[in-house]
Amino acid sequence: MTTMSNRYQPDTTKNRPTMRHVAALAGVGIKTVSRVMNDEPGVSEETRQRVLGASQQLNYQLDMAAGSLRRAGRRTLSIGLLLPSVSNPFSGEIHRALEDSLAARGIAVFAASLDDDPEREKALVAAFLGRRVDGLVLTPIAKSQSYVIPEHSRDLPMVFIDREPVGIEADAVVTDNAVGSAMAASHLIAQGHSKLAYLGDRTDIQTARERRRGFIEEVGRAGIATSSVPVLEGLHDEDSARRAALQLLTSEDPPTAIFSSQNLVTFGVMRALKELGASKRVALVGFDDFTLADMMEPGVTVIAQHPDRIGKLAAERLLARIDGDHGAAQTYVVPSELITRGSGELPPPE
Amino acid sequence: MTTMSNRYQPDTTKNRPTMRHVAALAGVGIKTVSRVMNDEPGVSEETRQRVLGASQQLNYQLDMAAGSLRRAGRRTLSIGLLLPSVSNPFSGEIHRALEDSLAARGIAVFAASLDDDPEREKALVAAFLGRRVDGLVLTPIAKSQSYVIPEHSRDLPMVFIDREPVGIEADAVVTDNAVGSAMAASHLIAQGHSKLAYLGDRTDIQTARERRRGFIEEVGRAGIATSSVPVLEGLHDEDSARRAALQLLTSEDPPTAIFSSQNLVTFGVMRALKELGASKRVALVGFDDFTLADMMEPGVTVIAQHPDRIGKLAAERLLARIDGDHGAAQTYVVPSELITRGSGELPPPE
DNA sequence: ATGATGCATGACATCGTTGTCAGGCACCAG
DNA sequence: CTGGTGCCTGACAACGATGTCATGCATCAT
């Protein structure tokens, strides 16, 4: 008997209360509870207080998922964010800026790491779509993003960051990679260097190609034979960059200035220079700023990106699309910035 | 007339297809579509193929939210993660390790930044609860976490990281702050130092208090008068730490060795030492490892935490709880590690 | 031939909420 | 007193899926 009564009594401790529970306790209909929870008009102050009291007593919390199922527009107030890796500081700053802009609208962010894996990109997009996100912000890595065309044409807001998408016309927010790299070249040339070298990331990465292009083109514009400039690519981690730099610097006719296209490559070059005791002899400009760059000996001159601005702009575009902006897709370019700290201002040996 | 027919025709382009659409196209009932989409048995191979074909043709995707509404257990396959800031590298690594462990189970992660704001902590927890997450991983910052007791007693899986919760018994995964700091003290003392100093973060942060306690207790154990050890606290950013260190180092009887309790404090101390040209004269051990610590001059000796292990362990505990582990709450301690790089091995002036 | 068994299938209620709509009541003007 | 006008309120269907259950059909042992 006891067992039976237990079985049929609602277990207030374990079961999450629903609107029905609140309505019963407050002695009103569930629609009235709904109105109160959503701050809709048309509820007398007295009823409102009674409902609020009951909901607090039961520790009730609205179920957004159930709500958005029925609600017009079907907003879930969540978006998906795909980054190279959430542990990458550059990505982290973009993420933070995005979050700040979206939090003001009560939008939560699903974040996930891609690890340069095209398959993961597709799987994660699918996972987000299954959760009915209101929008997507992603760093494309797959060869083509045409797989999201069906969603895009269903008006799912979508903004690509860092790299432009291929095979689909959609908004993108990117750094001015080529211009920044050209700045690096012209800066080094202005210091009197003519023996430059380029150390870069894997060429299947769009931004790496852009940086090389910008650098080399500027070298050419300055009247230096581009064929004389060593271009070492495919460097994706610190150690491969270190070894490449060591080889380059101990070669017959070593460069007097180096441009490294990415953080890890810059670190590798710094290591090589330190090992050779050449830190104050060979000029270095790196793409991407990093913590403590100014504390190195000498300070490291960089082309800084502005992840905060990228994140903020991406959020703005996404929100505009969510709010119904149907204008043509556009690419927004965030300028990079030369920050001089010493390593890039070392003159060539006379 | 045209307008009317438009209004009543389902717009295949804009409207997301549902199971009903797939069922209609395949000529089956929607329950059969449900079975196919969920890989449930009891569907003939022929029917299965027809359904799969229809679903691909329509680009159909299951709506997880609607599903978990009815489904037993009500799993949403998403969890909420609350971090000091997603742009903080330490947090980023925890996040990444968590993600990796959870991704294997198809669980997506909502991430949000706390910014040391107790109000935000509560608001964000509420936001996650409203989205019916299957679990919560959080860095507590509010004075007490008793506000989640109702959820906790409803068996919402919950793991605290970095700091232990107050006012509630729940799982926690933390670094061995006191032991690590004691290691720092004993290491410096072993180098012959007796004039030590402690520079720490705000005392309302639990881990900062633990680190001070561990450090000071070890100093006492070594027979040094703890009252002789300067304790400068409330340092929450680089510049306040830098100024505190400058003042300390230019005082009448400056310490010969410094322990800094946190990254930003360490950076501030490094700056001060550099400004005074004392980098190779005053010993320094910092709590928390950081990128390029080995590239400094001298390399910076640190007590390294293991964010990856914290994240992985937190994920394991969370999954265990999700899988129904009802054992008593427990605190898991991840040991820290002394990494010697030079700055901590500088001897005192004879 | 007959009833039992098993498989494939779909009708229907349901999850927790919101949109729609109609009903009840108080109030006011005529 | 009557009809109109608002304001509150709740019954009910619906959102897109899954759990339950009944049904139809083929197969099989008796």
CSV table of N, CA, C and O in Angstrom, one decimal, chain A residues 100-185:
chain,number,residue,atom,x,y,z
A,100,ASP,N,30.6,38.1,-25.7
A,100,ASP,CA,30.2,39.3,-25.0
A,100,ASP,C,29.1,40.0,-25.8
A,100,ASP,O,28.1,40.5,-25.3
A,101,SER,N,29.2,40.0,-27.2
A,101,SER,CA,28.2,40.6,-28.0
A,101,SER,C,26.9,39.9,-28.0
A,101,SER,O,25.8,40.5,-28.0
A,102,LEU,N,27.0,38.6,-27.9
A,102,LEU,CA,25.8,37.8,-27.9
A,102,LEU,C,25.1,37.6,-26.6
A,102,LEU,O,23.8,37.5,-26.5
A,103,ALA,N,25.9,37.7,-25.5
A,103,ALA,CA,25.3,37.6,-24.2
A,103,ALA,C,24.3,38.7,-23.9
A,103,ALA,O,23.3,38.4,-23.2
A,104,ALA,N,24.5,39.8,-24.5
A,104,ALA,CA,23.6,40.9,-24.3
A,104,ALA,C,22.2,40.6,-24.8
A,104,ALA,O,21.2,41.2,-24.4
A,105,ARG,N,22.1,39.7,-25.7
A,105,ARG,CA,20.8,39.3,-26.3
A,105,ARG,C,20.4,38.0,-25.7
A,105,ARG,O,19.4,37.4,-26.2
A,106,GLY,N,21.1,37.5,-24.7
A,106,GLY,CA,20.7,36.2,-24.1
A,106,GLY,C,21.0,35.0,-24.9
A,106,GLY,O,20.4,33.9,-24.7
A,107,ILE,N,21.9,35.1,-25.8
A,107,ILE,CA,22.2,34.0,-26.7
A,107,ILE,C,23.4,33.2,-26.1
A,107,ILE,O,24.5,33.8,-25.8
A,108,ALA,N,23.3,31.9,-26.0
A,108,ALA,CA,24.3,31.0,-25.5
A,108,ALA,C,25.1,30.4,-26.7
A,108,ALA,O,24.6,30.3,-27.8
A,109,VAL,N,26.4,30.1,-26.4
A,109,VAL,CA,27.3,29.7,-27.4
A,109,VAL,C,27.8,28.2,-27.2
A,109,VAL,O,28.4,27.9,-26.2
A,110,PHE,N,27.5,27.4,-28.2
A,110,PHE,CA,28.1,26.1,-28.3
A,110,PHE,C,29.4,26.2,-28.9
A,110,PHE,O,29.5,26.8,-30.1
A,111,ALA,N,30.5,25.8,-28.3
A,111,ALA,CA,31.8,25.9,-28.9
A,111,ALA,C,32.4,24.5,-29.2
A,111,ALA,O,32.2,23.6,-28.4
A,112,ALA,N,33.1,24.4,-30.3
A,112,ALA,CA,33.8,23.1,-30.6
A,112,ALA,C,35.0,23.3,-31.4
A,112,ALA,O,35.2,24.4,-32.0
A,113,SER,N,35.9,22.4,-31.3
A,113,SER,CA,37.2,22.4,-31.9
A,113,SER,C,37.3,21.6,-33.2
A,113,SER,O,36.8,20.4,-33.2
A,114,LEU,N,37.9,22.1,-34.2
A,114,LEU,CA,38.0,21.5,-35.5
A,114,LEU,C,39.2,20.6,-35.7
A,114,LEU,O,39.2,19.6,-36.4
A,115,ASP,N,40.3,21.1,-35.1
A,115,ASP,CA,41.6,20.4,-35.3
A,115,ASP,C,42.0,20.2,-36.8
A,115,ASP,O,42.5,19.2,-37.1
A,116,ASP,N,41.6,21.2,-37.6
A,116,ASP,CA,42.0,21.1,-39.0
A,116,ASP,C,41.5,19.8,-39.7
A,116,ASP,O,42.0,19.3,-40.6
A,117,ASP,N,40.4,19.3,-39.2
A,117,ASP,CA,39.8,18.0,-39.7
A,117,ASP,C,38.5,18.3,-40.5
A,117,ASP,O,37.5,18.6,-39.8
A,118,PRO,N,38.6,18.2,-41.8
A,118,PRO,CA,37.4,18.5,-42.6
A,118,PRO,C,36.2,17.6,-42.2
A,118,PRO,O,35.0,18.1,-42.2
A,119,GLU,N,36.4,16.4,-41.8
A,119,GLU,CA,35.3,15.5,-41.5
A,119,GLU,C,34.6,16.0,-40.2
A,119,GLU,O,33.4,16.0,-40.1
A,120,ARG,N,35.5,16.5,-39.3
A,120,ARG,CA,34.9,17.0,-38.0
A,120,ARG,C,34.1,18.2,-38.3
A,120,ARG,O,33.1,18.4,-37.7
A,121,GLU,N,34.6,19.0,-39.2
A,121,GLU,CA,33.8,20.2,-39.6
A,121,GLU,C,32.4,19.9,-39.9
A,121,GLU,O,31.4,20.4,-39.4
A,122,LYS,N,32.2,18.9,-40.8
A,122,LYS,CA,30.9,18.5,-41.2
A,122,LYS,C,30.1,17.9,-40.1
A,122,LYS,O,28.9,18.2,-39.9
A,123,ALA,N,30.7,17.1,-39.3
A,123,ALA,CA,30.0,16.4,-38.2
A,123,ALA,C,29.6,17.4,-37.2
A,123,ALA,O,28.4,17.3,-36.7
A,124,LEU,N,30.4,18.4,-36.9
A,124,LEU,CA,30.1,19.3,-35.8
A,124,LEU,C,28.9,20.3,-36.3
A,124,LEU,O,28.0,20.6,-35.6
A,125,VAL,N,29.0,20.6,-37.6
A,125,VAL,CA,27.9,21.5,-38.1
A,125,VAL,C,26.6,20.7,-38.0
A,125,VAL,O,25.6,21.2,-37.6
A,126,ALA,N,26.6,19.4,-38.3
A,126,ALA,CA,25.4,18.6,-38.2
A,126,ALA,C,25.0,18.5,-36.8
A,126,ALA,O,23.8,18.6,-36.5
A,127,ALA,N,25.9,18.4,-35.9
A,127,ALA,CA,25.5,18.3,-34.5
A,127,ALA,C,24.8,19.6,-34.0
A,127,ALA,O,23.9,19.6,-33.3
A,128,PHE,N,25.3,20.7,-34.5
A,128,PHE,CA,24.7,22.0,-34.1
A,128,PHE,C,23.4,22.1,-34.7
A,128,PHE,O,22.4,22.6,-34.1
A,129,LEU,N,23.3,21.7,-36.0
A,129,LEU,CA,22.0,21.9,-36.7
A,129,LEU,C,20.9,21.0,-36.0
A,129,LEU,O,19.8,21.4,-35.8
A,130,GLY,N,21.3,19.8,-35.5
A,130,GLY,CA,20.4,19.0,-34.8
A,130,GLY,C,19.9,19.6,-33.6
A,130,GLY,O,18.8,19.3,-33.1
A,131,ARG,N,20.7,20.5,-33.0
A,131,ARG,CA,20.3,21.2,-31.8
A,131,ARG,C,19.6,22.5,-32.1
A,131,ARG,O,19.3,23.3,-31.3
A,132,ARG,N,19.3,22.7,-33.4
A,132,ARG,CA,18.5,23.9,-33.9
A,132,ARG,C,19.1,25.2,-33.5
A,132,ARG,O,18.3,26.1,-32.9
A,133,VAL,N,20.4,25.4,-33.6
A,133,VAL,CA,21.0,26.7,-33.3
A,133,VAL,C,20.4,27.8,-34.2
A,133,VAL,O,19.9,27.5,-35.3
A,134,ASP,N,20.4,29.0,-33.7
A,134,ASP,CA,19.9,30.1,-34.5
A,134,ASP,C,20.9,30.6,-35.5
A,134,ASP,O,20.5,31.5,-36.3
A,135,GLY,N,22.1,30.2,-35.4
A,135,GLY,CA,23.1,30.7,-36.3
A,135,GLY,C,24.4,29.9,-36.1
A,135,GLY,O,24.6,29.1,-35.1
A,136,LEU,N,25.3,30.2,-37.0
A,136,LEU,CA,26.6,29.4,-37.0
A,136,LEU,C,27.7,30.4,-37.3
A,136,LEU,O,27.6,31.3,-38.2
A,137,VAL,N,28.8,30.3,-36.5
A,137,VAL,CA,30.0,31.1,-36.8
A,137,VAL,C,31.1,30.0,-37.0
A,137,VAL,O,31.4,29.3,-36.0
A,138,LEU,N,31.8,30.0,-38.1
A,138,LEU,CA,32.7,29.0,-38.3
A,138,LEU,C,34.0,29.3,-39.0
A,138,LEU,O,34.0,30.2,-39.9
A,139,THR,N,35.1,28.7,-38.6
A,139,THR,CA,36.3,28.8,-39.3
A,139,THR,C,36.4,27.6,-40.3
A,139,THR,O,36.5,26.5,-39.9
A,140,PRO,N,36.3,27.9,-41.6
A,140,PRO,CA,36.2,26.7,-42.5
A,140,PRO,C,37.6,26.0,-42.6
A,140,PRO,O,38.6,26.7,-42.6
A,141,ILE,N,37.5,24.7,-42.8
A,141,ILE,CA,38.8,24.0,-43.0
A,141,ILE,C,38.6,23.1,-44.2
A,141,ILE,O,39.5,22.8,-44.9
A,142,ALA,N,37.4,22.5,-44.3
A,142,ALA,CA,37.1,21.6,-45.5
A,142,ALA,C,37.4,22.4,-46.8
A,142,ALA,O,37.3,23.6,-46.8
A,143,LYS,N,37.6,21.6,-47.8
A,143,LYS,CA,38.0,22.2,-49.1
A,143,LYS,C,36.8,23.1,-49.6
A,143,LYS,O,37.0,24.1,-50.3
A,144,SER,N,35.6,22.7,-49.3
A,144,SER,CA,34.5,23.4,-49.8
A,144,SER,C,33.4,23.4,-48.7
A,144,SER,O,33.3,22.4,-48.0
A,145,GLN,N,32.7,24.5,-48.7
A,145,GLN,CA,31.6,24.6,-47.7
A,145,GLN,C,30.2,24.4,-48.3
A,145,GLN,O,29.2,24.7,-47.8
A,146,SER,N,30.2,23.8,-49.6
A,146,SER,CA,29.0,23.7,-50.3
A,146,SER,C,28.0,22.8,-49.5
A,146,SER,O,26.8,22.9,-49.8
A,147,TYR,N,28.5,22.0,-48.6
A,147,TYR,CA,27.6,21.1,-47.9
A,147,TYR,C,26.6,21.8,-47.0
A,147,TYR,O,25.6,21.3,-46.6
A,148,VAL,N,26.9,23.1,-46.7
A,148,VAL,CA,25.9,23.8,-45.9
A,148,VAL,C,24.9,24.7,-46.8
A,148,VAL,O,24.1,25.4,-46.2
A,149,ILE,N,25.0,24.5,-48.1
A,149,ILE,CA,24.1,25.3,-49.0
A,149,ILE,C,22.7,25.1,-48.6
A,149,ILE,O,21.9,26.1,-48.5
A,150,PRO,N,22.2,23.9,-48.4
A,150,PRO,CA,20.8,23.7,-48.1
A,150,PRO,C,20.4,24.5,-46.8
A,150,PRO,O,19.4,25.2,-46.9
A,151,GLU,N,21.2,24.5,-45.8
A,151,GLU,CA,20.9,25.3,-44.6
A,151,GLU,C,20.9,26.8,-44.9
A,151,GLU,O,20.1,27.5,-44.5
A,152,HIS,N,21.9,27.2,-45.7
A,152,HIS,CA,22.1,28.6,-46.0
A,152,HIS,C,20.9,29.1,-46.7
A,152,HIS,O,20.4,30.2,-46.5
A,153,SER,N,20.4,28.3,-47.6
A,153,SER,CA,19.2,28.7,-48.4
A,153,SER,C,18.0,28.7,-47.6
A,153,SER,O,16.9,29.2,-48.0
A,154,ARG,N,18.0,28.0,-46.5
A,154,ARG,CA,16.9,28.0,-45.6
A,154,ARG,C,17.0,29.2,-44.6
A,154,ARG,O,16.4,29.2,-43.6
A,155,ASP,N,17.9,30.1,-44.9
A,155,ASP,CA,18.1,31.3,-44.2
A,155,ASP,C,18.7,31.0,-42.8
A,155,ASP,O,18.4,31.8,-41.9
A,156,LEU,N,19.5,30.0,-42.6
A,156,LEU,CA,20.2,29.9,-41.4
A,156,LEU,C,21.4,30.9,-41.3
A,156,LEU,O,22.3,30.8,-42.2
A,157,PRO,N,21.3,31.8,-40.4
A,157,PRO,CA,22.4,32.8,-40.4
A,157,PRO,C,23.8,32.1,-40.2
A,157,PRO,O,23.9,31.1,-39.4
A,158,MET,N,24.8,32.7,-40.8
A,158,MET,CA,26.0,32.0,-40.9
A,158,MET,C,27.1,33.0,-41.2
A,158,MET,O,27.0,33.8,-42.1
A,159,VAL,N,28.2,33.0,-40.4
A,159,VAL,CA,29.3,33.9,-40.7
A,159,VAL,C,30.6,33.1,-40.6
A,159,VAL,O,30.8,32.4,-39.6
A,160,PHE,N,31.4,33.2,-41.6
A,160,PHE,CA,32.7,32.6,-41.6
A,160,PHE,C,33.7,33.5,-41.0
A,160,PHE,O,33.7,34.7,-41.3
A,161,ILE,N,34.6,33.0,-40.2
A,161,ILE,CA,35.7,33.9,-39.7
A,161,ILE,C,37.1,33.3,-40.0
A,161,ILE,O,37.2,32.1,-40.2
A,162,ASP,N,38.0,34.2,-40.1
A,162,ASP,CA,39.4,33.9,-40.3
A,162,ASP,C,39.7,33.6,-41.8
A,162,ASP,O,40.6,34.0,-42.4
A,163,ARG,N,38.9,32.7,-42.3
A,163,ARG,CA,39.1,32.2,-43.7
A,163,ARG,C,37.8,32.4,-44.5
A,163,ARG,O,36.7,32.2,-43.9
A,164,GLU,N,37.9,32.7,-45.7
A,164,GLU,CA,36.6,32.8,-46.5
A,164,GLU,C,36.2,31.4,-47.0
A,164,GLU,O,37.0,30.5,-47.2
A,165,PRO,N,34.9,31.2,-47.0
A,165,PRO,CA,34.4,29.9,-47.4
A,165,PRO,C,34.5,29.7,-48.9
A,165,PRO,O,34.7,30.7,-49.7
A,166,VAL,N,34.5,28.5,-49.4
A,166,VAL,CA,34.6,28.1,-50.8
A,166,VAL,C,33.3,27.4,-51.2
A,166,VAL,O,32.8,26.6,-50.4
A,167,GLY,N,32.8,27.8,-52.4
A,167,GLY,CA,31.7,27.0,-52.9
A,167,GLY,C,30.4,27.5,-52.3
A,167,GLY,O,29.3,26.8,-52.5
A,168,ILE,N,30.3,28.6,-51.7
A,168,ILE,CA,29.1,29.2,-51.1
A,168,ILE,C,29.3,30.7,-50.9
A,168,ILE,O,30.4,31.1,-50.5
A,169,GLU,N,28.2,31.4,-51.1
A,169,GLU,CA,28.3,32.8,-50.9
A,169,GLU,C,27.8,33.2,-49.5
A,169,GLU,O,26.6,33.0,-49.3
A,170,ALA,N,28.6,33.5,-48.6
A,170,ALA,CA,28.2,33.8,-47.3
A,170,ALA,C,29.1,34.9,-46.7
A,170,ALA,O,30.2,35.1,-47.1
A,171,ASP,N,28.6,35.5,-45.6
A,171,ASP,CA,29.3,36.5,-44.9
A,171,ASP,C,30.6,36.0,-44.4
A,171,ASP,O,30.7,34.8,-44.0
A,172,ALA,N,31.7,36.8,-44.4
A,172,ALA,CA,32.9,36.4,-43.8
A,172,ALA,C,33.6,37.6,-43.2
A,172,ALA,O,33.4,38.7,-43.6
A,173,VAL,N,34.3,37.3,-42.1
A,173,VAL,CA,35.1,38.3,-41.4
A,173,VAL,C,36.6,37.8,-41.3
A,173,VAL,O,36.8,36.8,-40.7
A,174,VAL,N,37.4,38.5,-42.0
A,174,VAL,CA,38.8,38.0,-42.1
A,174,VAL,C,39.8,39.1,-41.8
A,174,VAL,O,39.5,40.3,-41.9
A,175,THR,N,41.0,38.7,-41.5
A,175,THR,CA,42.1,39.7,-41.3
A,175,THR,C,42.7,40.0,-42.7
A,175,THR,O,42.7,39.1,-43.6
A,176,ASP,N,43.3,41.1,-42.8
A,176,ASP,CA,43.9,41.5,-44.1
A,176,ASP,C,45.2,40.9,-44.2
A,176,ASP,O,46.3,41.6,-44.1
A,177,ASN,N,45.3,39.6,-44.5
A,177,ASN,CA,46.5,38.8,-44.5
A,177,ASN,C,47.6,39.3,-45.4
A,177,ASN,O,48.7,39.5,-45.1
A,178,ALA,N,47.2,39.6,-46.7
A,178,ALA,CA,48.1,40.0,-47.7
A,178,ALA,C,48.7,41.3,-47.4
A,178,ALA,O,49.9,41.6,-47.4
A,179,VAL,N,47.8,42.3,-47.0
A,179,VAL,CA,48.3,43.6,-46.7
A,179,VAL,C,49.2,43.6,-45.5
A,179,VAL,O,50.3,44.3,-45.5
A,180,GLY,N,48.9,42.9,-44.5
A,180,GLY,CA,49.7,42.8,-43.3
A,180,GLY,C,51.1,42.2,-43.6
A,180,GLY,O,52.1,42.8,-43.2
A,181,SER,N,51.1,41.2,-44.4
A,181,SER,CA,52.4,40.6,-44.8
A,181,SER,C,53.2,41.5,-45.6
A,181,SER,O,54.4,41.6,-45.5
A,182,ALA,N,52.5,42.3,-46.5
A,182,ALA,CA,53.2,43.3,-47.3
A,182,ALA,C,53.9,44.3,-46.4
A,182,ALA,O,55.0,44.8,-46.6
A,183,MET,N,53.1,44.7,-45.3
A,183,MET,CA,53.7,45.6,-44.4
A,183,MET,C,54.9,45.1,-43.8
A,183,MET,O,55.9,45.9,-43.6
A,184,ALA,N,54.9,43.8,-43.4
A,184,ALA,CA,56.1,43.2,-42.8
A,184,ALA,C,57.3,43.3,-43.8
A,184,ALA,O,58.4,43.8,-43.4
A,185,ALA,N,57.0,43.0,-45.1
A,185,ALA,CA,58.1,43.1,-46.1
A,185,ALA,C,58.6,44.5,-46.2
A,185,ALA,O,59.8,44.7,-46.1
